[in-house]
Amino acid sequence: MKKILLKLLLIFTFMFSALSFGAEKLFVGTNAEFEPFEYLKDGAIVGFDMDLINEISKIIGKECEIKNIAFDGLLPALQSKKLDIIIAGMTATDERKKFVNFSDTYYLAQQMIVLNSDAKTNIKTFDDLPGKSVGVILGYTGDVAVSEIKGVNVTRFNGTGAAIMALKSQKVDAVVLDSEPATQYASQNKELVVIETDAAKEEYAIAFRKEDTQLLEEVNKALKILKENGKYQELLKKYNLIKE
Ligand code: ARG
């Protein structure tokens, strides 16, 4: 009798572990140097995007595992199936759309210029950047935008923190960065100021492999639900992302 019970127990354990293996797990890539969308707090990856993907995964009934990697490694990792989804304040650009699909837009941002508050560089718009040394982060839309301006001495950094540090230590005259992290940095460092520009609006969206159309649809449906039930609005408020 005991033996039979033991066998049954073994079979059940096996079945359960098989089941949980079967439950689809999604590998979600981000780059947690982009407050308030994703950043590290006491060793944990937190932020608007993390809460959003968490809510989405509850709705679509899939478990998510977050991977924190360099921003310019995200798209290659998605293509090579190391990731299934990217949520990283990523702008849905036409260039990226050639390789991946994007969800519906979940946030609108734009590029801004960060300066030292005591700088005498006279930078007021993008037109003032030629002749200046400007820090950008490798692969960000800010990198693309600044690289297109002739005569700018561009320095590319591996992460947002490194670019801001170089600015503070006057190694570059300015850093071009997305509006929300730029304002965050300025609000946390009195020695930094942010200049709004007339740069085009950028649409943040979640990225998928081209062939994963079903997953894309599920996520879009979940986004719609969250926008309708107030949860999305609540998260915007939580991270001070509501604009007047
Ligand atoms: N929006 C910019 C882009 O798509 C910057 C995104 C950076 N995101 C991050 N999680 N580090 O290129």
XYZ file of N, CA and C and ligand atoms in Angstrom:
744
model
N 0.829 -1.209 0.000
C 0.000 0.000 0.000
C 0.863 1.259 0.000
N 1.827 1.247 0.926
C 2.726 2.399 1.030
C 3.445 2.654 -0.283
N 3.870 1.551 -0.893
C 4.623 1.658 -2.145
C 3.764 2.297 -3.230
N 2.502 1.849 -3.275
C 1.599 2.402 -4.295
C 1.432 3.905 -4.075
N 1.233 4.272 -2.792
C 1.074 5.696 -2.479
C 2.287 6.495 -2.930
N 3.430 5.916 -2.645
C 4.673 6.594 -2.995
C 4.775 6.781 -4.510
N 4.392 5.687 -5.215
C 4.432 5.765 -6.680
C 3.497 6.855 -7.184
N 2.269 6.852 -6.582
C 1.283 7.858 -6.989
C 1.829 9.262 -6.763
N 2.464 9.427 -5.609
C 3.017 10.723 -5.240
C 4.056 11.166 -6.276
N 4.890 10.184 -6.633
C 5.927 10.469 -7.633
C 5.312 10.899 -8.958
N 4.283 10.136 -9.354
C 3.621 10.445 -10.628
C 3.035 11.856 -10.587
N 2.402 12.176 -9.446
C 1.798 13.504 -9.324
C 2.843 14.608 -9.381
N 3.929 14.386 -8.650
C 4.991 15.407 -8.654
C 5.487 15.613 -10.071
N 5.650 14.484 -10.771
C 6.150 14.569 -12.141
C 5.177 15.356 -13.019
N 3.886 14.990 -12.861
C 2.885 15.672 -13.679
C 2.865 17.167 -13.399
N 2.965 17.519 -12.139
C 2.933 18.930 -11.769
C 4.101 19.706 -12.343
N 5.290 19.094 -12.222
C 6.442 19.841 -12.728
C 6.366 19.952 -14.246
N 5.820 18.905 -14.887
C 5.658 18.952 -16.332
C 4.700 20.088 -16.693
N 3.621 20.181 -15.887
C 2.631 21.220 -16.139
C 3.232 22.605 -16.024
N 4.006 22.796 -14.931
C 4.535 24.136 -14.746
C 5.597 24.460 -15.799
N 6.213 23.401 -16.335
C 7.141 23.640 -17.448
C 6.355 24.095 -18.657
N 5.170 23.469 -18.801
C 4.324 23.771 -19.948
C 3.780 25.187 -19.885
N 3.510 25.697 -18.666
C 2.983 27.053 -18.529
C 3.986 28.008 -19.142
N 3.496 28.764 -20.101
C 4.420 29.567 -20.884
C 5.040 30.687 -20.068
N 6.339 30.732 -20.110
C 7.039 31.788 -19.398
C 7.598 32.742 -20.447
N 7.410 34.020 -20.212
C 7.916 34.998 -21.162
C 9.176 35.657 -20.616
N 10.183 35.728 -21.443
C 11.386 36.439 -21.041
C 11.277 37.882 -21.517
N 11.273 38.773 -20.540
C 11.051 40.188 -20.833
C 12.351 40.955 -20.663
N 12.789 41.617 -21.711
C 14.046 42.353 -21.638
C 13.837 43.816 -21.361
N 14.730 44.372 -20.538
C 14.706 45.799 -20.274
C 16.121 46.271 -20.023
N 16.280 47.573 -19.829
C 17.575 48.123 -19.459
C 17.302 49.114 -18.339
N 17.570 48.683 -17.115
C 17.090 49.405 -15.938
C 17.943 50.615 -15.543
N 18.098 51.511 -16.516
C 18.808 52.767 -16.251
C 18.004 53.878 -16.872
N 16.719 53.877 -16.589
C 15.830 54.754 -17.324
C 14.642 55.142 -16.441
N 14.969 55.802 -15.358
C 13.944 56.216 -14.407
C 13.014 57.268 -15.037
N 11.728 57.211 -14.850
C 10.964 56.328 -13.969
C 10.416 55.069 -14.650
N 10.870 54.765 -15.863
C 10.301 53.604 -16.559
C 10.886 52.279 -16.068
N 12.219 52.274 -15.874
C 12.847 51.078 -15.265
C 14.148 51.503 -14.630
N 14.302 51.141 -13.378
C 15.514 51.498 -12.661
C 15.673 50.550 -11.484
N 16.867 50.584 -10.894
C 17.131 49.685 -9.779
C 16.870 50.397 -8.470
N 16.141 49.727 -7.599
C 15.905 50.280 -6.278
C 16.140 49.145 -5.289
N 17.120 49.317 -4.423
C 17.525 48.265 -3.481
C 17.707 46.931 -4.204
N 18.338 46.993 -5.344
C 18.649 45.767 -6.074
C 17.524 45.214 -6.923
N 16.327 45.772 -6.775
C 15.200 45.260 -7.567
C 14.940 46.172 -8.763
N 14.467 45.558 -9.860
C 14.130 46.362 -11.034
C 12.694 46.843 -10.872
N 12.533 48.145 -10.781
C 11.198 48.709 -10.578
C 10.930 49.762 -11.649
N 9.716 50.305 -11.641
C 9.384 51.390 -12.553
C 8.063 51.180 -13.257
N 7.645 52.208 -13.986
C 6.363 52.172 -14.690
C 6.254 50.951 -15.609
N 7.285 50.739 -16.423
C 7.235 49.623 -17.381
C 7.102 48.276 -16.667
N 7.778 48.159 -15.535
C 7.750 46.886 -14.804
C 6.350 46.626 -14.248
N 5.718 47.685 -13.702
C 4.351 47.536 -13.197
C 3.397 47.228 -14.350
N 3.642 47.914 -15.473
C 2.752 47.725 -16.623
C 2.825 46.283 -17.139
N 4.026 45.761 -17.302
C 4.161 44.410 -17.855
C 3.631 43.368 -16.861
N 3.752 43.710 -15.596
C 3.208 42.851 -14.550
C 1.683 42.757 -14.650
N 1.047 43.904 -14.831
C -0.417 43.938 -14.988
C -0.827 43.210 -16.266
N -0.046 43.435 -17.333
C -0.360 42.777 -18.603
C -0.261 41.263 -18.458
N 0.810 40.812 -17.791
C 1.001 39.364 -17.693
C -0.087 38.715 -16.841
N -0.624 39.465 -15.867
C -1.737 38.930 -15.080
C -2.938 38.700 -15.998
N -3.187 39.660 -16.877
C -4.355 39.556 -17.763
C -4.185 38.433 -18.786
N -2.992 38.326 -19.374
C -2.828 37.300 -20.411
C -2.465 35.934 -19.815
N -2.300 35.901 -18.497
C -2.070 34.624 -17.820
C -0.727 33.988 -18.127
N 0.285 34.820 -18.276
C 1.621 34.270 -18.501
C 2.596 34.838 -17.489
N 3.549 34.001 -17.151
C 4.529 34.430 -16.160
C 5.676 35.159 -16.862
N 6.157 36.226 -16.254
C 7.240 36.981 -16.876
C 8.527 36.894 -16.072
N 9.611 36.736 -16.775
C 10.906 36.830 -16.102
C 11.681 37.997 -16.718
N 12.067 38.934 -15.866
C 12.729 40.151 -16.365
C 14.233 39.933 -16.508
N 14.755 40.362 -17.653
C 16.205 40.310 -17.881
C 16.701 41.731 -18.085
N 17.690 42.115 -17.299
C 18.231 43.468 -17.394
C 19.527 43.435 -18.199
N 19.493 43.981 -19.426
C 20.702 43.958 -20.253
C 20.959 45.346 -20.868
N 22.090 45.500 -21.544
C 22.414 46.773 -22.183
C 21.361 47.106 -23.226
N 21.045 48.395 -23.355
C 19.952 48.770 -24.254
C 20.201 48.305 -25.686
N 21.432 48.477 -26.173
C 21.677 48.122 -27.577
C 21.749 46.610 -27.786
N 21.661 45.838 -26.708
C 21.630 44.382 -26.839
C 20.211 43.834 -26.860
N 19.224 44.705 -26.600
C 17.844 44.231 -26.462
C 17.275 43.663 -27.768
N 17.396 44.426 -28.850
C 16.805 43.943 -30.112
C 17.479 42.660 -30.609
N 18.824 42.587 -30.601
C 19.467 41.319 -30.992
C 19.017 40.137 -30.113
N 18.831 40.383 -28.817
C 18.417 39.295 -27.920
C 16.993 38.849 -28.217
N 16.167 39.775 -28.672
C 14.797 39.422 -29.054
C 14.828 38.554 -30.317
N 15.623 38.993 -31.283
C 15.730 38.250 -32.549
C 16.256 36.839 -32.330
N 17.238 36.711 -31.416
C 17.845 35.393 -31.215
C 17.092 34.587 -30.155
N 15.890 35.042 -29.809
C 14.963 34.336 -28.917
C 15.453 34.197 -27.479
N 16.400 35.016 -27.093
C 16.780 35.036 -25.676
C 15.732 35.823 -24.912
N 15.006 36.655 -25.635
C 13.903 37.421 -25.051
C 12.664 37.196 -25.913
N 11.480 37.366 -25.275
C 10.236 37.266 -26.036
C 9.575 38.630 -26.200
N 9.906 39.525 -25.285
C 9.270 40.838 -25.247
C 10.327 41.849 -24.811
N 10.242 43.070 -25.340
C 11.074 44.142 -24.790
C 10.150 45.233 -24.281
N 10.344 45.621 -23.018
C 9.666 46.822 -22.527
C 10.744 47.666 -21.870
N 11.065 48.785 -22.497
C 12.241 49.539 -22.053
C 12.148 51.001 -22.458
N 10.958 51.568 -22.358
C 10.795 52.948 -22.821
C 11.275 53.049 -24.252
N 11.066 51.980 -24.995
C 11.613 51.922 -26.346
C 10.704 52.653 -27.333
N 11.312 53.522 -28.116
C 10.564 54.274 -29.115
C 10.313 53.404 -30.344
N 9.073 53.417 -30.803
C 8.718 52.628 -31.984
C 9.135 53.405 -33.236
N 10.379 53.277 -33.617
C 10.868 54.019 -34.793
C 10.643 53.192 -36.066
N 10.622 53.884 -37.209
C 10.440 53.189 -38.483
C 11.572 52.194 -38.721
N 12.784 52.588 -38.345
C 13.935 51.722 -38.528
C 13.747 50.413 -37.738
N 13.346 50.522 -36.486
C 13.140 49.323 -35.661
C 11.970 48.492 -36.160
N 10.966 49.184 -36.730
C 9.788 48.461 -37.225
C 10.126 47.520 -38.378
N 11.286 47.724 -39.001
C 11.708 46.808 -40.061
C 12.023 45.431 -39.479
N 12.417 45.401 -38.214
C 12.869 44.143 -37.613
C 11.918 43.559 -36.577
N 11.141 44.421 -35.933
C 10.244 43.934 -34.886
C 8.863 44.559 -35.036
N 7.895 43.994 -34.338
C 6.563 44.605 -34.262
C 6.431 45.328 -32.940
N 5.668 46.402 -32.944
C 5.427 47.135 -31.702
C 3.959 47.078 -31.310
N 3.733 47.091 -30.013
C 2.371 47.149 -29.470
C 1.813 48.544 -29.726
N 0.583 48.780 -29.281
C 0.040 50.138 -29.293
C 0.923 51.002 -28.387
N 0.908 52.287 -28.655
C 1.722 53.223 -27.880
C 1.254 53.275 -26.424
N 2.198 53.308 -25.482
C 1.774 53.465 -24.097
C 2.299 54.742 -23.447
N 3.163 55.486 -24.177
C 3.621 56.763 -23.623
C 4.228 57.615 -24.720
N 4.064 58.942 -24.597
C 4.670 59.867 -25.562
C 5.780 60.651 -24.875
N 6.951 60.682 -25.507
C 8.077 61.409 -24.917
C 8.764 62.215 -26.004
N 9.857 62.869 -25.653
C 10.667 63.520 -26.679
C 12.072 63.757 -26.144
N 13.003 64.046 -27.055
C 14.390 64.250 -26.631
C 14.552 65.617 -25.966
N 15.399 65.659 -24.953
C 15.704 66.922 -24.288
C 17.212 67.048 -24.141
N 17.660 68.269 -23.847
C 19.095 68.499 -23.690
C 19.376 68.746 -22.205
N 20.302 67.992 -21.644
C 20.680 68.189 -20.246
C 22.011 68.937 -20.214
N 22.088 69.954 -19.357
C 23.304 70.786 -19.264
C 23.706 70.953 -17.809
N 24.921 71.379 -17.586
C 25.316 71.810 -16.245
C 24.692 73.174 -16.010
N 24.130 73.385 -14.820
C 23.404 74.643 -14.615
C 24.301 75.869 -14.731
N 25.599 75.710 -14.421
C 26.468 76.885 -14.506
C 27.187 76.962 -15.857
N 26.718 76.146 -16.835
C 27.411 76.092 -18.122
C 27.299 77.411 -18.871
N 28.388 77.777 -19.511
C 28.356 79.016 -20.299
C 28.359 78.662 -21.783
N 27.800 77.496 -22.090
C 27.868 76.997 -23.467
C 26.821 77.607 -24.388
N 25.822 78.277 -23.792
C 24.789 78.910 -24.609
C 23.997 77.946 -25.484
N 23.800 76.756 -25.011
C 23.011 75.805 -25.801
C 21.532 76.000 -25.459
N 20.744 76.291 -26.468
C 19.310 76.495 -26.212
C 18.434 75.557 -27.049
N 18.973 75.161 -28.197
C 18.213 74.246 -29.060
C 19.197 73.254 -29.698
N 18.646 72.329 -30.462
C 19.488 71.370 -31.174
C 20.426 72.080 -32.156
N 19.964 73.223 -32.657
C 20.775 73.975 -33.625
C 22.066 74.490 -33.014
N 22.116 74.559 -31.684
C 23.324 75.070 -31.026
C 24.346 73.954 -30.762
N 24.012 72.708 -31.124
C 24.915 71.597 -30.782
C 26.178 71.476 -31.655
N 26.124 71.867 -32.946
C 27.363 71.756 -33.732
C 28.509 72.507 -33.056
N 29.678 71.876 -33.067
C 30.839 72.488 -32.423
C 30.943 72.132 -30.941
N 29.908 71.495 -30.398
C 29.925 71.132 -28.982
C 30.176 69.630 -28.832
N 30.618 69.255 -27.638
C 30.758 67.823 -27.413
C 29.514 67.337 -26.657
N 28.855 66.378 -27.259
C 27.547 65.957 -26.755
C 27.556 64.467 -26.425
N 27.100 64.138 -25.248
C 27.026 62.742 -24.826
C 25.669 62.151 -25.154
N 25.698 60.940 -25.691
C 24.447 60.216 -25.945
C 24.650 58.784 -25.442
N 23.579 58.009 -25.424
C 23.720 56.631 -24.976
C 23.547 55.725 -26.194
N 24.502 54.828 -26.311
C 24.608 53.930 -27.458
C 23.262 53.304 -27.840
N 22.826 53.596 -29.055
C 21.619 52.961 -29.574
C 20.320 53.644 -29.216
N 20.352 54.639 -28.351
C 19.122 55.361 -28.013
C 18.729 56.223 -29.216
N 17.463 56.591 -29.260
C 17.008 57.498 -30.318
C 17.762 58.833 -30.241
N 18.171 59.223 -29.036
C 18.962 60.445 -28.878
C 20.286 60.336 -29.623
N 20.871 59.150 -29.614
C 22.113 58.862 -30.346
C 21.869 59.092 -31.837
N 20.789 58.503 -32.339
C 20.458 58.636 -33.763
C 20.249 60.115 -34.118
N 19.470 60.817 -33.292
C 19.146 62.222 -33.578
C 20.404 63.089 -33.610
N 21.254 62.949 -32.592
C 22.446 63.802 -32.519
C 23.448 63.428 -33.610
N 23.537 62.136 -33.905
C 24.491 61.693 -34.926
C 24.145 62.259 -36.304
N 22.870 62.634 -36.483
C 22.449 63.194 -37.780
C 22.831 64.666 -37.936
N 23.160 65.323 -36.817
C 23.496 66.756 -36.890
C 24.982 66.894 -37.231
N 25.257 67.626 -38.287
C 26.653 67.774 -38.727
C 27.451 68.618 -37.749
N 28.711 68.221 -37.552
C 29.625 69.065 -36.793
C 29.566 68.893 -35.286
N 28.780 67.904 -34.831
C 28.721 67.668 -33.385
C 29.779 66.638 -33.014
N 30.470 66.888 -31.925
C 31.439 65.925 -31.442
C 30.701 64.958 -30.496
N 30.292 63.805 -31.040
C 29.433 62.889 -30.275
C 30.253 61.884 -29.462
N 29.949 61.757 -28.191
C 30.537 60.685 -27.387
C 29.414 59.730 -26.993
N 29.608 58.443 -27.286
C 28.570 57.461 -26.965
C 28.901 56.716 -25.683
N 27.937 56.692 -24.771
C 28.140 55.994 -23.495
C 27.308 54.717 -23.472
N 27.742 53.794 -22.600
C 27.044 52.516 -22.537
C 25.749 52.572 -21.753
N 25.615 53.584 -20.919
C 24.388 53.684 -20.134
C 24.114 55.128 -19.780
N 22.872 55.381 -19.343
C 22.462 56.748 -19.020
C 23.299 57.326 -17.882
N 23.543 56.510 -16.852
C 24.292 56.980 -15.689
C 25.676 57.480 -16.080
N 26.350 56.740 -16.955
C 27.704 57.105 -17.383
C 27.692 58.427 -18.144
N 26.683 58.642 -18.964
C 26.587 59.879 -19.745
C 26.395 61.073 -18.805
N 25.527 60.913 -17.826
C 25.253 62.007 -16.883
C 26.496 62.304 -16.035
N 27.212 61.241 -15.667
C 28.432 61.439 -14.884
C 29.461 62.241 -15.675
N 29.591 61.919 -16.960
C 30.538 62.635 -17.823
C 30.138 64.104 -17.937
N 28.845 64.354 -17.951
C 28.371 65.739 -18.041
C 28.737 66.481 -16.759
N 28.469 65.834 -15.627
C 28.736 66.492 -14.344
C 30.216 66.805 -14.184
N 31.070 65.915 -14.743
C 32.501 66.173 -14.609
C 33.034 66.923 -15.836
N 32.133 67.576 -16.550
C 32.460 68.474 -17.678
C 33.220 67.785 -18.818
N 33.085 66.483 -18.926
C 33.763 65.801 -20.048
C 32.989 66.009 -21.340
N 31.699 66.282 -21.203
C 30.897 66.666 -22.370
C 30.135 67.943 -22.011
N 29.714 68.688 -23.052
C 28.990 69.945 -22.803
C 27.518 69.705 -22.535
N 26.997 68.628 -23.085
C 25.558 68.373 -22.976
C 25.291 66.888 -23.140
N 24.120 66.457 -22.657
C 23.674 65.079 -22.915
C 22.276 65.179 -23.516
N 22.034 64.415 -24.561
C 20.695 64.395 -25.141
C 20.016 63.089 -24.725
N 18.850 63.246 -24.132
C 18.184 62.105 -23.495
C 16.665 62.300 -23.522
N 15.927 61.206 -23.381
C 14.464 61.274 -23.347
C 13.985 62.152 -22.174
N 12.860 62.832 -22.428
C 12.321 63.820 -21.489
C 12.200 63.344 -20.038
N 11.621 62.172 -19.804
C 11.353 61.792 -18.416
C 12.610 61.479 -17.617
N 13.496 60.598 -18.110
C 14.743 60.406 -17.351
C 15.552 61.697 -17.249
N 15.533 62.526 -18.297
C 16.280 63.788 -18.253
C 15.769 64.651 -17.101
N 14.459 64.799 -16.981
C 13.918 65.627 -15.894
C 14.177 64.989 -14.529
N 14.140 63.662 -14.481
C 14.468 62.968 -13.220
C 15.867 63.337 -12.756
N 16.830 63.180 -13.675
C 18.223 63.463 -13.316
C 18.350 64.899 -12.833
N 17.712 65.838 -13.549
C 17.828 67.246 -13.176
C 17.180 67.503 -11.822
N 16.090 66.793 -11.529
C 15.443 67.062 -10.246
C 16.254 66.467 -9.095
N 17.069 65.471 -9.404
C 17.890 64.867 -8.337
C 19.271 65.507 -8.200
N 19.681 66.295 -9.220
C 21.001 66.943 -9.185
C 20.822 68.430 -9.423
N 21.081 69.211 -8.399
C 20.886 70.667 -8.557
C 21.805 71.248 -9.623
N 22.933 70.569 -9.857
C 23.886 71.130 -10.816
C 23.498 70.883 -12.273
N 22.340 70.219 -12.478
C 21.908 69.945 -13.854
C 20.609 70.669 -14.199
N 20.506 71.103 -15.451
C 19.240 71.671 -15.933
C 18.843 70.964 -17.233
N 17.546 71.055 -17.521
C 17.046 70.403 -18.725
C 16.445 71.445 -19.641
N 16.741 71.327 -20.909
C 16.160 72.247 -21.879
C 15.190 71.481 -22.750
N 13.963 71.975 -22.785
C 12.981 71.343 -23.667
C 13.312 71.712 -25.097
N 13.068 70.801 -25.997
C 13.355 71.093 -27.399
C 12.081 70.907 -28.203
N 12.150 71.258 -29.469
C 10.970 71.031 -30.305
C 11.100 69.711 -31.063
N 11.915 68.803 -30.519
C 12.108 67.489 -31.141
C 10.759 66.781 -31.274
N 10.668 65.942 -32.278
C 9.415 65.227 -32.539
C 9.035 64.338 -31.362
N 7.748 64.110 -31.213
C 7.274 63.205 -30.168
C 7.700 61.773 -30.506
N 8.032 61.008 -29.484
C 8.405 59.605 -29.683
C 7.392 58.715 -28.974
N 6.988 57.667 -29.660
C 5.982 56.773 -29.076
C 6.646 55.566 -28.440
N 6.476 55.409 -27.139
C 7.014 54.230 -26.468
C 6.051 53.055 -26.670
N 6.621 51.917 -27.005
C 5.783 50.740 -27.200
C 6.574 49.481 -26.853
N 5.855 48.377 -26.720
C 6.468 47.096 -26.358
C 6.829 46.370 -27.660
N 8.022 45.776 -27.704
C 8.472 45.138 -28.949
C 8.354 43.614 -28.901
N 8.050 43.053 -30.076
C 7.897 41.597 -30.248
C 8.595 41.141 -31.520
N 8.902 39.858 -31.579
C 9.380 39.310 -32.842
C 8.256 39.391 -33.871
N 8.615 39.608 -35.128
C 7.629 39.744 -36.207
C 6.610 38.613 -36.215
N 7.109 37.377 -35.959
C 6.196 36.239 -36.117
C 5.255 36.064 -34.919
N 5.531 36.725 -33.817
C 4.714 36.528 -32.618
C 3.468 37.418 -32.605
N 2.673 37.282 -33.655
C 1.533 38.190 -33.799
C 0.440 37.922 -32.760
N 0.338 36.656 -32.340
C -0.709 36.347 -31.368
C -0.406 36.992 -30.020
N 0.837 36.904 -29.628
C 1.264 37.511 -28.366
C 1.053 39.028 -28.420
N 1.403 39.610 -29.550
C 1.213 41.044 -29.746
C -0.252 41.431 -29.563
N -1.135 40.639 -30.173
C -2.565 40.930 -30.051
C -3.034 40.818 -28.613
N -2.574 39.762 -27.926
C -2.966 39.573 -26.522
C -2.523 40.761 -25.688
N -1.302 41.219 -25.923
C -0.770 42.336 -25.139
C -1.535 43.623 -25.453
N -1.855 43.838 -26.719
C -2.634 45.020 -27.075
C -4.008 45.003 -26.412
N -4.623 43.807 -26.374
C -5.929 43.686 -25.721
C -5.792 44.031 -24.240
N -4.736 43.504 -23.612
C -4.510 43.763 -22.186
C -4.276 45.256 -21.940
N -3.507 45.880 -22.822
C -3.251 47.323 -22.695
C -4.564 48.097 -22.731
N -5.431 47.673 -23.639
C -6.726 48.337 -23.794
C -7.546 48.193 -22.504
N -7.538 46.980 -21.959
C -8.273 46.746 -20.717
C -7.735 47.664 -19.614
N -6.412 47.736 -19.513
C -5.795 48.541 -18.445
C -6.078 50.034 -18.628
N -6.184 50.460 -19.897
C -6.506 51.872 -20.146
C -7.961 52.135 -19.774
N -8.815 51.129 -20.002
C -10.239 51.318 -19.712
C -10.564 51.193 -18.231
N -9.860 50.306 -17.538
C -10.245 50.104 -16.133
C -9.517 51.036 -15.155
N -8.745 51.970 -15.691
C -8.140 52.978 -14.822
C -6.769 52.611 -14.282
N -6.374 51.358 -14.450
C -5.100 50.901 -13.889
C -3.899 51.638 -14.522
N -3.985 51.807 -15.845
C -2.920 52.478 -16.585
C -2.741 53.912 -16.071
N -3.868 54.603 -15.897
C -3.881 55.974 -15.386
C -3.269 56.009 -13.976
N -3.625 55.011 -13.190
C -3.123 54.912 -11.815
C -1.592 54.784 -11.809
N -1.090 53.971 -12.744
C 0.363 53.787 -12.821
C 1.054 55.074 -13.279
N 0.440 55.773 -14.237
C 1.017 57.048 -14.682
C 1.154 57.980 -13.483
N 0.114 58.015 -12.671
C 0.126 58.886 -11.485
C 1.209 58.459 -10.526
N 1.287 57.146 -10.290
C 2.265 56.606 -9.345
C 3.674 57.071 -9.689
N 3.979 57.144 -10.985
C 5.335 57.528 -11.403
C 5.421 58.971 -11.881
N 4.418 59.784 -11.510
C 4.438 61.210 -11.865
C 4.540 61.436 -13.366
N 3.840 60.630 -14.123
C 3.950 60.725 -15.570
C 2.743 61.425 -16.209
N 1.891 61.993 -15.365
C 0.729 62.685 -15.916
C 1.117 64.122 -16.181
N 0.881 64.540 -17.413
C 1.252 65.921 -17.752
C 0.022 66.810 -17.760
N 0.224 68.016 -17.312
C -0.876 68.993 -17.276
C -1.250 69.406 -18.697
N 13.418 55.979 -26.074
C 14.783 55.784 -26.377
C 14.928 54.728 -27.439
O 14.037 54.013 -27.724
C 15.614 55.420 -25.175
C 15.141 54.233 -24.426
C 16.095 53.802 -23.338
N 15.504 52.831 -22.493
C 16.107 52.210 -21.477
N 15.385 51.380 -20.792
N 17.361 52.384 -21.196
O 15.954 54.570 -28.029
